[in-house]
PDB file of C-alpha atoms in Angstrom:
ATOM      1  CA  MET A   1       2.765 -20.530  -5.248  1.00 33.00           C
ATOM      2  CA  THR A   2       3.663 -17.390  -7.130  1.00 36.00           C
ATOM      3  CA  GLU A   3       1.739 -16.879 -10.358  1.00 40.00           C
ATOM      4  CA  THR A   4       3.661 -15.874 -13.463  1.00 38.00           C
ATOM      5  CA  ILE A   5       2.095 -13.582 -16.031  1.00 43.00           C
ATOM      6  CA  THR A   6       3.930 -12.293 -19.067  1.00 46.00           C
ATOM      7  CA  ALA A   7       2.646 -10.202 -21.954  1.00 51.00           C
ATOM      8  CA  ALA A   8       4.563  -9.117 -25.008  1.00 53.00           C
ATOM      9  CA  GLY A   9       4.520  -5.447 -25.844  1.00 60.00           C
ATOM     10  CA  ALA A  10       3.615  -4.067 -22.407  1.00 83.00           C
ATOM     11  CA  ASP A  11       5.790  -1.248 -21.074  1.00 94.00           C
ATOM     12  CA  TRP A  12       5.760  -2.255 -17.426  1.00 97.00           C
ATOM     13  CA  ARG A  13       8.191   0.444 -16.379  1.00 96.00           C
ATOM     14  CA  ALA A  14       5.891   3.101 -17.840  1.00 97.00           C
ATOM     15  CA  TRP A  15       2.863   1.621 -16.078  1.00 97.00           C
ATOM     16  CA  GLN A  16       4.747   1.535 -12.779  1.00 97.00           C
ATOM     17  CA  ALA A  17       5.787   5.168 -13.225  1.00 97.00           C
ATOM     18  CA  SER A  18       2.244   6.240 -14.103  1.00 96.00           C
ATOM     19  CA  TRP A  19       0.901   4.510 -10.993  1.00 97.00           C
ATOM     20  CA  ASP A  20       3.463   6.303  -8.835  1.00 97.00           C
ATOM     21  CA  ARG A  21       2.607   9.679 -10.386  1.00 96.00           C
ATOM     22  CA  GLN A  22      -1.111   9.154  -9.946  1.00 96.00           C
ATOM     23  CA  GLN A  23      -0.579   8.254  -6.288  1.00 96.00           C
ATOM     24  CA  GLU A  24       1.647  11.301  -5.788  1.00 96.00           C
ATOM     25  CA  TRP A  25      -1.206  13.509  -6.975  1.00 95.00           C
ATOM     26  CA  TYR A  26      -3.003  12.492  -3.779  1.00 95.00           C
ATOM     27  CA  MET A  27       0.138  12.228  -1.615  1.00 95.00           C
ATOM     28  CA  PRO A  28       2.973  14.571  -2.648  1.00 94.00           C
ATOM     29  CA  ASP A  29       4.902  13.377   0.421  1.00 95.00           C
ATOM     30  CA  ARG A  30       4.654   9.723  -0.651  1.00 96.00           C
ATOM     31  CA  GLU A  31       8.415   9.246  -0.968  1.00 97.00           C
ATOM     32  CA  GLU A  32       8.952  10.764   2.468  1.00 97.00           C
ATOM     33  CA  ARG A  33       6.802   8.088   4.108  1.00 97.00           C
ATOM     34  CA  PHE A  34       8.625   5.363   2.171  1.00 98.00           C
ATOM     35  CA  ARG A  35      11.989   6.763   3.303  1.00 98.00           C
ATOM     36  CA  ALA A  36      10.844   6.858   6.930  1.00 98.00           C
ATOM     37  CA  MET A  37       9.499   3.325   6.627  1.00 98.00           C
ATOM     38  CA  LEU A  38      12.759   1.933   5.257  1.00 98.00           C
ATOM     39  CA  ASP A  39      14.800   3.872   7.799  1.00 98.00           C
ATOM     40  CA  MET A  40      12.890   2.084  10.556  1.00 98.00           C
ATOM     41  CA  VAL A  41      13.249  -1.278   8.816  1.00 98.00           C
ATOM     42  CA  GLU A  42      17.012  -0.854   8.844  1.00 98.00           C
ATOM     43  CA  ALA A  43      16.997   0.477  12.408  1.00 98.00           C
ATOM     44  CA  THR A  44      15.022  -2.470  13.783  1.00 98.00           C
ATOM     45  CA  VAL A  45      15.822  -5.544  11.672  1.00 98.00           C
ATOM     46  CA  GLY A  46      18.883  -4.557   9.652  1.00 98.00           C
ATOM     47  CA  PRO A  47      19.762  -4.157   5.960  1.00 97.00           C
ATOM     48  CA  ALA A  48      18.859  -7.669   4.732  1.00 98.00           C
ATOM     49  CA  PRO A  49      15.182  -8.086   5.686  1.00 98.00           C
ATOM     50  CA  ARG A  50      12.667 -10.646   4.550  1.00 98.00           C
ATOM     51  CA  VAL A  51       9.708  -8.366   3.786  1.00 98.00           C
ATOM     52  CA  LEU A  52       6.004  -8.978   3.312  1.00 98.00           C
ATOM     53  CA  ASP A  53       4.559  -6.211   1.126  1.00 98.00           C
ATOM     54  CA  LEU A  54       0.960  -6.299   2.339  1.00 98.00           C
ATOM     55  CA  ALA A  55      -1.757  -5.203  -0.112  1.00 98.00           C
ATOM     56  CA  CYS A  56       1.164  -4.526  -2.435  1.00 98.00           C
ATOM     57  CA  GLY A  57      -0.597  -3.155  -5.507  1.00 97.00           C
ATOM     58  CA  THR A  58       2.033  -2.693  -8.228  1.00 98.00           C
ATOM     59  CA  GLY A  59       4.838  -3.393  -5.749  1.00 98.00           C
ATOM     60  CA  SER A  60       5.795   0.177  -4.885  1.00 98.00           C
ATOM     61  CA  ILE A  61       7.151  -0.765  -1.457  1.00 98.00           C
ATOM     62  CA  SER A  62       8.991  -3.820  -2.795  1.00 98.00           C
ATOM     63  CA  ASP A  63      10.587  -1.656  -5.482  1.00 98.00           C
ATOM     64  CA  ARG A  64      12.029   0.679  -2.877  1.00 98.00           C
ATOM     65  CA  VAL A  65      13.018  -2.126  -0.495  1.00 98.00           C
ATOM     66  CA  LEU A  66      15.042  -3.922  -3.166  1.00 98.00           C
ATOM     67  CA  ALA A  67      16.670  -0.704  -4.392  1.00 98.00           C
ATOM     68  CA  ARG A  68      17.830   0.230  -0.900  1.00 98.00           C
ATOM     69  CA  PHE A  69      18.687  -3.240   0.440  1.00 98.00           C
ATOM     70  CA  PRO A  70      20.512  -5.455  -2.111  1.00 98.00           C
ATOM     71  CA  GLU A  71      20.256  -8.490   0.178  1.00 98.00           C
ATOM     72  CA  ALA A  72      16.544  -8.078   0.920  1.00 98.00           C
ATOM     73  CA  THR A  73      13.749 -10.321  -0.348  1.00 98.00           C
ATOM     74  CA  SER A  74      10.081  -9.453  -0.633  1.00 98.00           C
ATOM     75  CA  THR A  75       6.738 -11.201  -0.971  1.00 98.00           C
ATOM     76  CA  GLY A  76       3.929  -9.064  -2.369  1.00 98.00           C
ATOM     77  CA  VAL A  77       0.347 -10.081  -1.616  1.00 98.00           C
ATOM     78  CA  ASP A  78      -2.770  -8.506  -3.113  1.00 98.00           C
ATOM     79  CA  LEU A  79      -6.136  -9.369  -4.628  1.00 97.00           C
ATOM     80  CA  ASP A  80      -6.247  -6.874  -7.506  1.00 97.00           C
ATOM     81  CA  PRO A  81      -5.492  -8.731 -10.780  1.00 97.00           C
ATOM     82  CA  ALA A  82      -4.686  -5.568 -12.764  1.00 97.00           C
ATOM     83  CA  LEU A  83      -2.193  -4.179 -10.244  1.00 98.00           C
ATOM     84  CA  LEU A  84      -0.632  -7.612  -9.781  1.00 98.00           C
ATOM     85  CA  THR A  85      -0.253  -7.969 -13.551  1.00 98.00           C
ATOM     86  CA  ILE A  86       1.758  -4.748 -13.584  1.00 98.00           C
ATOM     87  CA  ALA A  87       3.792  -5.896 -10.589  1.00 98.00           C
ATOM     88  CA  ARG A  88       4.614  -9.278 -12.114  1.00 97.00           C
ATOM     89  CA  GLY A  89       5.547  -7.690 -15.416  1.00 97.00           C
ATOM     90  CA  TYR A  90       7.691  -4.987 -13.850  1.00 97.00           C
ATOM     91  CA  PHE A  91       9.575  -7.466 -11.627  1.00 98.00           C
ATOM     92  CA  ALA A  92       9.707 -10.320 -14.158  1.00 96.00           C
ATOM     93  CA  ASP A  93      13.519 -10.469 -14.079  1.00 95.00           C
ATOM     94  CA  GLU A  94      13.877  -9.868 -10.323  1.00 97.00           C
ATOM     95  CA  ARG A  95      14.477 -13.068  -8.341  1.00 97.00           C
ATOM     96  CA  ARG A  96      14.326 -11.367  -4.952  1.00 98.00           C
ATOM     97  CA  VAL A  97      10.574 -10.747  -5.131  1.00 98.00           C
ATOM     98  CA  GLU A  98       7.501 -12.903  -5.667  1.00 98.00           C
ATOM     99  CA  PHE A  99       3.790 -12.139  -5.749  1.00 98.00           C
ATOM    100  CA  VAL A 100       0.815 -13.965  -4.306  1.00 98.00           C
ATOM    101  CA  THR A 101      -2.881 -13.488  -5.024  1.00 98.00           C
ATOM    102  CA  ALA A 102      -4.907 -13.542  -1.810  1.00 98.00           C
ATOM    103  CA  ASP A 103      -7.865 -11.772  -0.215  1.00 97.00           C
ATOM    104  CA  LEU A 104      -6.872 -10.336   3.171  1.00 97.00           C
ATOM    105  CA  ARG A 105     -10.482 -10.818   4.305  1.00 95.00           C
ATOM    106  CA  ASP A 106     -10.068 -14.589   3.858  1.00 96.00           C
ATOM    107  CA  PRO A 107      -9.100 -16.134   7.222  1.00 96.00           C
ATOM    108  CA  GLU A 108      -6.754 -18.494   5.354  1.00 97.00           C
ATOM    109  CA  TRP A 109      -4.874 -15.870   3.338  1.00 98.00           C
ATOM    110  CA  ARG A 110      -1.613 -16.521   5.185  1.00 98.00           C
ATOM    111  CA  SER A 111      -1.544 -20.133   3.980  1.00 97.00           C
ATOM    112  CA  LYS A 112      -0.753 -18.861   0.472  1.00 98.00           C
ATOM    113  CA  LEU A 113       2.470 -17.165   1.562  1.00 98.00           C
ATOM    114  CA  PRO A 114       5.827 -18.822   0.846  1.00 97.00           C
ATOM    115  CA  HIS A 115       7.161 -18.141   4.361  1.00 98.00           C
ATOM    116  CA  ALA A 116       5.720 -18.632   7.829  1.00 97.00           C
ATOM    117  CA  SER A 117       7.391 -15.528   9.262  1.00 98.00           C
ATOM    118  CA  TYR A 118       8.849 -12.209   8.140  1.00 98.00           C
ATOM    119  CA  ASP A 119      11.291  -9.674   9.544  1.00 98.00           C
ATOM    120  CA  ALA A 120       9.103  -6.786   8.404  1.00 98.00           C
ATOM    121  CA  VAL A 121       5.513  -6.517   7.189  1.00 98.00           C
ATOM    122  CA  LEU A 122       4.946  -3.224   5.386  1.00 98.00           C
ATOM    123  CA  THR A 123       1.877  -1.561   3.890  1.00 98.00           C
ATOM    124  CA  ALA A 124       0.925   1.910   2.700  1.00 97.00           C
ATOM    125  CA  THR A 125      -2.324   3.576   1.653  1.00 95.00           C
ATOM    126  CA  ALA A 126      -4.103   0.248   1.392  1.00 95.00           C
ATOM    127  CA  LEU A 127      -5.816  -0.883   4.592  1.00 96.00           C
ATOM    128  CA  HIS A 128      -8.293   2.002   4.921  1.00 94.00           C
ATOM    129  CA  TRP A 129     -10.741  -0.030   2.828  1.00 91.00           C
ATOM    130  CA  LEU A 130     -11.128  -2.536   5.701  1.00 94.00           C
ATOM    131  CA  ASN A 131     -13.630  -1.622   8.404  1.00 94.00           C
ATOM    132  CA  SER A 132     -12.278  -1.237  11.914  1.00 95.00           C
ATOM    133  CA  ASP A 133     -13.225  -4.731  13.087  1.00 96.00           C
ATOM    134  CA  ALA A 134     -11.665  -6.340  10.023  1.00 96.00           C
ATOM    135  CA  LEU A 135      -8.521  -4.241  10.445  1.00 97.00           C
ATOM    136  CA  SER A 136      -8.199  -5.277  14.089  1.00 97.00           C
ATOM    137  CA  THR A 137      -8.460  -8.901  12.981  1.00 97.00           C
ATOM    138  CA  LEU A 138      -5.828  -8.366  10.297  1.00 98.00           C
ATOM    139  CA  TYR A 139      -3.480  -6.756  12.812  1.00 98.00           C
ATOM    140  CA  GLY A 140      -3.746  -9.905  14.911  1.00 98.00           C
ATOM    141  CA  GLN A 141      -2.995 -12.109  11.906  1.00 98.00           C
ATOM    142  CA  VAL A 142      -0.016  -9.961  10.945  1.00 98.00           C
ATOM    143  CA  ALA A 143       1.349 -10.109  14.502  1.00 98.00           C
ATOM    144  CA  GLU A 144       1.584 -13.885  14.133  1.00 98.00           C
ATOM    145  CA  LEU A 145       3.599 -13.485  10.922  1.00 98.00           C
ATOM    146  CA  VAL A 146       6.154 -11.064  12.348  1.00 98.00           C
ATOM    147  CA  ARG A 147       9.104 -12.790  14.017  1.00 98.00           C
ATOM    148  CA  GLU A 148      10.209 -11.853  17.507  1.00 98.00           C
ATOM    149  CA  GLY A 149      12.070  -8.575  17.191  1.00 98.00           C
ATOM    150  CA  GLY A 150      10.440  -7.900  13.830  1.00 98.00           C
ATOM    151  CA  VAL A 151       8.242  -4.989  12.822  1.00 98.00           C
ATOM    152  CA  PHE A 152       4.957  -4.107  11.177  1.00 98.00           C
ATOM    153  CA  MET A 153       4.372  -0.676   9.658  1.00 98.00           C
ATOM    154  CA  ASN A 154       1.227   0.844   8.210  1.00 98.00           C
ATOM    155  CA  ALA A 155       1.228   4.263   6.503  1.00 98.00           C
ATOM    156  CA  ASP A 156      -2.259   5.541   5.788  1.00 97.00           C
ATOM    157  CA  HIS A 157      -4.770   8.326   6.298  1.00 96.00           C
ATOM    158  CA  MET A 158      -5.156   8.807  10.049  1.00 96.00           C
ATOM    159  CA  PRO A 159      -7.150  11.965  10.761  1.00 94.00           C
ATOM    160  CA  VAL A 160      -7.012  14.294  13.747  1.00 95.00           C
ATOM    161  CA  PRO A 161     -10.659  15.289  14.323  1.00 94.00           C
ATOM    162  CA  SER A 162      -9.810  17.622  17.229  1.00 95.00           C
ATOM    163  CA  THR A 163      -8.278  20.245  14.868  1.00 96.00           C
ATOM    164  CA  PRO A 164     -11.069  21.221  12.432  1.00 96.00           C
ATOM    165  CA  ARG A 165      -9.600  24.593  11.417  1.00 97.00           C
ATOM    166  CA  ILE A 166      -6.182  23.109  10.657  1.00 97.00           C
ATOM    167  CA  ASN A 167      -7.879  20.290   8.759  1.00 96.00           C
ATOM    168  CA  ALA A 168      -9.936  22.731   6.694  1.00 97.00           C
ATOM    169  CA  ALA A 169      -6.882  24.842   5.832  1.00 97.00           C
ATOM    170  CA  GLU A 170      -4.947  21.773   4.721  1.00 96.00           C
ATOM    171  CA  ARG A 171      -7.900  20.586   2.627  1.00 96.00           C
ATOM    172  CA  ARG A 172      -8.182  23.920   0.812  1.00 97.00           C
ATOM    173  CA  PHE A 173      -4.450  23.988   0.115  1.00 97.00           C
ATOM    174  CA  ARG A 174      -4.445  20.382  -1.126  1.00 96.00           C
ATOM    175  CA  LYS A 175      -7.452  20.869  -3.416  1.00 96.00           C
ATOM    176  CA  ALA A 176      -5.922  23.988  -4.977  1.00 97.00           C
ATOM    177  CA  ARG A 177      -2.680  22.116  -5.696  1.00 96.00           C
ATOM    178  CA  GLN A 178      -4.571  19.196  -7.187  1.00 96.00           C
ATOM    179  CA  GLU A 179      -6.591  21.492  -9.433  1.00 96.00           C
ATOM    180  CA  ARG A 180      -3.390  23.072 -10.755  1.00 96.00           C
ATOM    181  CA  GLU A 181      -1.841  19.698 -11.476  1.00 96.00           C
ATOM    182  CA  ARG A 182      -5.005  18.385 -13.124  1.00 94.00           C
ATOM    183  CA  ALA A 183      -4.929  21.390 -15.435  1.00 95.00           C
ATOM    184  CA  GLU A 184      -1.393  20.350 -16.352  1.00 94.00           C
ATOM    185  CA  GLY A 185      -2.607  16.885 -17.335  1.00 93.00           C
ATOM    186  CA  VAL A 186      -1.843  14.795 -14.246  1.00 93.00           C
ATOM    187  CA  GLN A 187      -4.072  11.719 -13.998  1.00 94.00           C
ATOM    188  CA  ASP A 188      -6.316  11.130 -11.015  1.00 95.00           C
ATOM    189  CA  TRP A 189      -7.545   7.684  -9.911  1.00 94.00           C
ATOM    190  CA  ALA A 190     -10.463   7.590 -12.351  1.00 94.00           C
ATOM    191  CA  ASP A 191      -8.336   8.713 -15.318  1.00 95.00           C
ATOM    192  CA  TRP A 192      -5.692   6.126 -14.534  1.00 96.00           C
ATOM    193  CA  TRP A 193      -8.149   3.253 -14.327  1.00 96.00           C
ATOM    194  CA  ARG A 194      -9.819   4.292 -17.577  1.00 95.00           C
ATOM    195  CA  ALA A 195      -6.400   4.126 -19.235  1.00 96.00           C
ATOM    196  CA  VAL A 196      -5.801   0.671 -17.751  1.00 96.00           C
ATOM    197  CA  ALA A 197      -9.192  -0.582 -18.926  1.00 95.00           C
ATOM    198  CA  ALA A 198      -8.510   0.659 -22.468  1.00 95.00           C
ATOM    199  CA  ASP A 199      -5.085  -1.004 -22.670  1.00 96.00           C
ATOM    200  CA  GLU A 200      -4.758  -4.058 -24.919  1.00 95.00           C
ATOM    201  CA  VAL A 201      -2.775  -6.036 -22.333  1.00 96.00           C
ATOM    202  CA  LEU A 202      -4.333  -4.789 -19.089  1.00 97.00           C
ATOM    203  CA  GLY A 203      -7.963  -4.561 -20.228  1.00 96.00           C
ATOM    204  CA  GLY A 204      -8.721  -8.178 -19.284  1.00 96.00           C
ATOM    205  CA  PRO A 205      -7.231  -8.011 -15.778  1.00 96.00           C
ATOM    206  CA  ALA A 206      -8.956  -4.635 -15.299  1.00 96.00           C
ATOM    207  CA  ALA A 207     -12.352  -6.123 -16.181  1.00 95.00           C
ATOM    208  CA  GLU A 208     -11.713  -8.895 -13.663  1.00 96.00           C
ATOM    209  CA  ARG A 209     -10.749  -6.300 -11.081  1.00 95.00           C
ATOM    210  CA  PHE A 210     -13.940  -4.321 -11.623  1.00 94.00           C
ATOM    211  CA  LYS A 211     -16.001  -7.471 -10.988  1.00 93.00           C
ATOM    212  CA  ILE A 212     -14.154  -8.191  -7.755  1.00 92.00           C
ATOM    213  CA  PHE A 213     -14.472  -4.678  -6.331  1.00 88.00           C
ATOM    214  CA  ASN A 214     -17.774  -3.730  -7.994  1.00 78.00           C
ATOM    215  CA  ASN A 215     -16.686  -0.145  -8.601  1.00 65.00           C
ATOM    216  CA  PRO A 216     -14.607   0.494 -11.706  1.00 58.00           C
ATOM    217  CA  THR A 217     -13.138   3.988 -11.350  1.00 58.00           C
ATOM    218  CA  GLU A 218     -14.178   5.715  -8.129  1.00 54.00           C
ATOM    219  CA  VAL A 219     -11.479   6.627  -5.605  1.00 46.00           C
ATOM    220  CA  SER A 220     -13.032   4.416  -2.921  1.00 45.00           C
ATOM    221  CA  ASN A 221     -14.295   0.911  -3.483  1.00 42.00           C
ATOM    222  CA  ASP A 222     -17.749  -0.078  -2.277  1.00 43.00           C
ATOM    223  CA  HIS A 223     -16.982  -0.635   1.401  1.00 49.00           C
ATOM    224  CA  ASP A 224     -17.520   0.981   4.783  1.00 62.00           C
ATOM    225  CA  GLY A 225     -13.795   1.259   5.513  1.00 80.00           C
ATOM    226  CA  ASN A 226     -12.143   2.874   8.515  1.00 86.00           C
ATOM    227  CA  ASP A 227     -11.082   6.411   9.301  1.00 90.00           C
ATOM    228  CA  GLU A 228      -9.404   5.851  12.648  1.00 95.00           C
ATOM    229  CA  PRO A 229      -6.898   8.222  14.290  1.00 96.00           C
ATOM    230  CA  VAL A 230      -3.330   7.275  15.165  1.00 97.00           C
ATOM    231  CA  GLU A 231      -4.256   6.479  18.767  1.00 97.00           C
ATOM    232  CA  TRP A 232      -6.684   3.789  17.639  1.00 98.00           C
ATOM    233  CA  HIS A 233      -4.039   2.091  15.487  1.00 98.00           C
ATOM    234  CA  VAL A 234      -1.481   2.151  18.311  1.00 98.00           C
ATOM    235  CA  ALA A 235      -3.952   0.591  20.736  1.00 98.00           C
ATOM    236  CA  ALA A 236      -5.049  -1.994  18.152  1.00 98.00           C
ATOM    237  CA  LEU A 237      -1.458  -3.035  17.469  1.00 98.00           C
ATOM    238  CA  ARG A 238      -0.721  -3.483  21.156  1.00 98.00           C
ATOM    239  CA  ALA A 239      -3.922  -5.494  21.580  1.00 98.00           C
ATOM    240  CA  ALA A 240      -2.885  -7.619  18.591  1.00 98.00           C
ATOM    241  CA  GLY A 241       0.316  -8.702  20.323  1.00 97.00           C
ATOM    242  CA  PHE A 242       2.971  -6.114  19.522  1.00 98.00           C
ATOM    243  CA  ASP A 243       5.110  -5.248  22.541  1.00 98.00           C
ATOM    244  CA  GLU A 244       5.559  -1.633  21.488  1.00 98.00           C
ATOM    245  CA  ALA A 245       3.671   0.576  19.050  1.00 98.00           C
ATOM    246  CA  ARG A 246       3.734   4.252  18.123  1.00 98.00           C
ATOM    247  CA  PRO A 247       3.759   6.636  15.155  1.00 98.00           C
ATOM    248  CA  VAL A 248       7.189   7.187  13.590  1.00 98.00           C
ATOM    249  CA  TRP A 249       6.216   9.700  10.863  1.00 98.00           C
ATOM    250  CA  CYS A 250       3.298  11.957  10.077  1.00 97.00           C
ATOM    251  CA  SER A 251       2.088  14.540   7.583  1.00 96.00           C
ATOM    252  CA  ALA A 252      -0.858  16.904   7.845  1.00 94.00           C
ATOM    253  CA  THR A 253      -3.270  14.089   7.005  1.00 95.00           C
ATOM    254  CA  ASP A 254      -1.428  10.757   7.247  1.00 96.00           C
ATOM    255  CA  ALA A 255       0.744   8.833   9.664  1.00 98.00           C
ATOM    256  CA  LEU A 256       3.054   5.828   9.773  1.00 98.00           C
ATOM    257  CA  VAL A 257       2.544   3.579  12.776  1.00 98.00           C
ATOM    258  CA  LEU A 258       5.047   0.925  13.807  1.00 98.00           C
ATOM    259  CA  GLY A 259       4.477  -2.181  15.886  1.00 98.00           C
ATOM    260  CA  LEU A 260       7.518  -4.018  17.320  1.00 98.00           C
ATOM    261  CA  LYS A 261       7.286  -7.658  18.396  1.00 97.00           C
TER     262      LYS A 261
END
């Protein structure tokens, strides 16, 4: 069942905007990947999809799905109590979306969902914290949730180790841009989480979050994670049961892979 959390006095729209801006500091092309993702949703399953927003955070994907597709519905699933508090507050008056607390490492996480199948399962910048074996397992679980003819898309960091000079040039350019924006007052991950922890409404959920992930403000949680290239994800999706899989968007550092049932 969806949990309902309300809190008087919280400016959920401002928290959602601050999350988006903090994420854009790392990914200035963030909206481009969302646009490409929703283009492919419409191309494959049409303009009224039932969406699963996987590892949804504050509901950034759901927000864009509902804005573009008036007849869409979305289920957001995540474990982070602070981000889910923002999501539930921000979407409190939106009947087309619901949120579920679940740990994607739990083999039974799908039992908490309100639907047995989805037209599209979407995720962005979230699954890199799973190691490669766990991600392969999750891909198999997701394949069972996607209906025949439906799609799964994952946008995340997918490096190209065969181009070290290009990679180094991009890294220098990105770091210089980030330093300029930091000087202008843009929050990074650590700054943002310190602000959340200090907030009267979000401080409690943030403390709970820090216990779950055991790492309050660092960019990466305490995990071994994965850093696999696009080719690995394509092969893993096909092995998981998707009939077709390939990248449908890329930047200098990231890619969006699509699996079609």
